[in-house]
XYZ file of C-alpha atoms in Angstrom:
205
model
C 1.241 1.934 4.943
C -1.399 -0.788 5.098
C -2.085 -2.985 8.106
C -3.408 -6.501 7.556
C -5.135 -8.392 10.336
C -4.889 -12.131 9.777
C -4.914 -15.510 11.461
C -2.867 -18.494 10.270
C -4.802 -21.099 8.303
C -7.470 -18.662 7.157
C -8.381 -17.074 3.839
C -6.423 -13.984 4.913
C -3.383 -15.737 3.454
C -4.533 -14.651 -0.024
C -4.464 -10.961 0.892
C -1.127 -11.378 2.657
C 0.434 -12.893 -0.462
C -1.120 -10.232 -2.702
C 0.358 -7.429 -0.598
C 3.784 -9.026 -0.871
C 3.436 -9.634 -4.620
C 2.344 -6.014 -5.145
C 5.357 -4.631 -3.315
C 2.988 -2.770 -1.008
C 4.201 -1.112 2.200
C 2.388 -3.034 4.914
C 2.481 -4.379 8.428
C 0.616 -7.375 9.808
C -1.204 -8.141 13.042
C -1.751 -11.793 13.890
C -4.960 -12.713 15.706
C -5.218 -15.734 17.979
C -8.533 -17.341 17.087
C -8.160 -20.032 19.748
C -8.298 -17.416 22.481
C -11.133 -15.576 20.732
C -9.115 -12.474 19.938
C -11.309 -11.872 16.896
C -14.304 -11.266 19.189
C -12.665 -8.785 21.554
C -14.014 -5.224 21.660
C -10.660 -3.988 20.364
C -10.856 -6.039 17.177
C -14.594 -5.630 16.694
C -13.971 -1.894 16.576
C -11.777 -2.589 13.542
C -13.962 -5.272 11.936
C -17.434 -5.687 13.461
C -17.780 -8.993 11.574
C -15.189 -10.535 13.876
C -13.403 -12.244 11.011
C -10.280 -11.897 8.920
C -8.905 -10.492 6.766
C -9.244 -6.824 7.588
C -7.059 -4.333 5.746
C -6.630 -0.916 7.320
C -5.888 1.768 4.727
C -5.600 5.553 4.723
C -9.187 5.648 3.447
C -10.671 3.266 6.001
C -10.865 -0.446 6.670
C -11.728 -3.032 4.031
C -13.049 -6.526 4.671
C -13.955 -9.467 2.395
C -11.186 -11.094 0.393
C -12.404 -10.271 -3.150
C -12.686 -6.577 -2.262
C -9.265 -6.487 -0.603
C -7.614 -8.285 -3.517
C -9.161 -5.925 -6.058
C -8.097 -2.912 -4.003
C -4.511 -4.121 -3.718
C -4.320 -4.828 -7.447
C -5.768 -1.439 -8.400
C -3.592 0.411 -5.882
C -0.420 -1.025 -7.411
C -1.106 -1.206 -11.151
C 2.588 -1.618 -11.922
C 2.418 -5.103 -10.379
C -0.161 -6.127 -13.037
C -2.176 -8.286 -10.653
C -5.401 -7.993 -12.648
C -5.886 -8.374 -16.398
C -6.486 -5.319 -18.553
C -9.978 -4.334 -19.620
C -13.322 -4.256 -17.823
C -14.513 -7.668 -19.029
C -11.301 -9.461 -18.069
C -11.349 -7.724 -14.686
C -14.942 -8.834 -14.211
C -13.912 -12.408 -15.030
C -11.286 -12.252 -12.297
C -13.892 -10.873 -9.912
C -16.255 -13.658 -10.909
C -13.668 -16.287 -10.042
C -12.820 -14.712 -6.699
C -16.497 -14.282 -5.874
C -17.066 -17.994 -6.523
C -14.270 -18.874 -4.101
C -15.714 -16.515 -1.496
C -19.445 -17.110 -1.795
C -19.549 -20.820 -2.694
C -16.296 -22.688 -2.093
C -15.396 -21.095 1.233
C -18.959 -21.577 2.454
C -18.792 -25.255 1.483
C -15.627 -25.593 3.552
C -17.116 -23.712 6.506
C -19.853 -26.315 6.901
C -17.193 -28.630 8.344
C -16.532 -26.632 11.481
C -18.985 -23.735 11.466
C -22.323 -25.515 11.261
C -23.660 -23.372 14.084
C -23.922 -20.538 11.587
C -26.760 -22.325 9.807
C -28.393 -24.645 12.347
C -28.866 -25.308 16.062
C -29.188 -29.105 16.264
C -26.007 -31.132 16.807
C -27.248 -33.736 14.332
C -27.393 -31.017 11.682
C -23.758 -30.117 12.323
C -22.690 -33.708 11.751
C -24.717 -33.953 8.558
C -23.174 -30.760 7.197
C -19.696 -32.057 8.018
C -20.340 -35.312 6.146
C -21.330 -33.341 3.056
C -18.115 -31.283 2.865
C -15.965 -33.777 0.893
C -18.690 -33.964 -1.750
C -19.349 -30.233 -2.080
C -15.671 -29.285 -2.068
C -14.835 -31.989 -4.624
C -17.655 -30.791 -6.879
C -16.580 -27.157 -6.643
C -12.974 -27.976 -7.448
C -13.961 -30.301 -10.271
C -15.649 -27.276 -11.842
C -12.564 -25.129 -11.261
C -10.328 -27.849 -12.715
C -12.493 -28.347 -15.805
C -13.766 -24.900 -16.662
C -12.139 -22.116 -14.649
C -8.397 -22.688 -14.218
C -7.008 -21.736 -17.611
C -3.361 -22.449 -16.802
C -0.645 -21.981 -15.971
C -2.403 -19.354 -13.844
C -6.106 -18.929 -13.179
C -6.541 -16.271 -15.859
C -4.091 -17.841 -18.293
C -0.550 -16.597 -18.837
C -0.854 -13.645 -16.461
C -0.448 -14.098 -12.717
C -3.256 -12.244 -10.919
C -4.822 -11.885 -7.480
C -6.942 -14.921 -8.356
C -3.883 -17.108 -7.892
C -3.105 -16.524 -4.217
C -6.806 -16.926 -3.479
C -7.027 -20.267 -5.276
C -3.795 -21.366 -3.607
C -5.212 -20.505 -0.187
C -8.523 -22.311 -0.611
C -6.956 -25.330 -2.324
C -4.734 -25.733 0.715
C -7.800 -26.901 2.616
C -8.628 -29.768 0.260
C -6.762 -32.582 2.004
C -8.373 -31.689 5.317
C -11.755 -31.626 3.607
C -11.333 -35.176 2.302
C -10.821 -34.327 -1.374
C -8.597 -36.587 -3.480
C -5.977 -34.350 -5.107
C -5.254 -37.053 -7.686
C -8.498 -35.994 -9.386
C -7.232 -32.396 -9.705
C -3.940 -32.389 -11.641
C -4.243 -28.771 -12.812
C -5.030 -27.510 -9.315
C -2.163 -29.563 -7.907
C 0.264 -28.181 -10.508
C -0.953 -24.661 -9.718
C -0.229 -25.200 -6.035
C 3.304 -26.300 -6.866
C 3.924 -23.239 -9.029
C 2.610 -21.011 -6.276
C 4.799 -22.643 -3.637
C 7.875 -21.782 -5.711
C 7.181 -18.030 -5.761
C 9.425 -16.006 -3.423
C 6.519 -13.892 -2.146
C 4.572 -16.997 -1.193
C 7.569 -18.526 0.562
C 8.180 -15.311 2.517
C 4.564 -15.020 3.644
C 4.301 -18.675 4.615
C 7.462 -18.356 6.707
C 6.003 -15.355 8.511
C 2.644 -16.973 9.184
C 4.298 -20.139 10.492
C 6.705 -18.178 12.673
């Protein structure tokens, strides 16, 4: 039995969907970020980074979305959530790493400027840049990375819930979805999947 620590509206949604798609036995624990639950001693003992997701397994606790997604996919090979072969798997890892290391960081400059600077004027400047950096990142995804109908082509993989999660932030980041027809179509396909609908209902509950 896995236990996923998450907070609504965060990138933990990708891991939550992947667990459901894999048919994994799991429980969830919702954190209240507004009250600072992620910084309590109890949670920091689970994840010293004070962030989500954190996936507690029989072998220990995993953090970082790309690692959790890869672990879920490899733990439930019958679900076929990663493509076969080392190169194709590496391509999936490359995509998820881009979302984690570049796209998510672009988004975080909107409300987490204090991670990179101390001056209030710097925070405002970072926030103004977000629509541009997010639009540029997703233009690259639209043009070169989203093969369609799923990220890796015909096979649904753990890349898809991750893209769905991050793309859900685009409107709030000031990105015009009309410029991203493939991403928009991908979001619609994702929203029709029973696992996605079940997870969204739980996280909104």
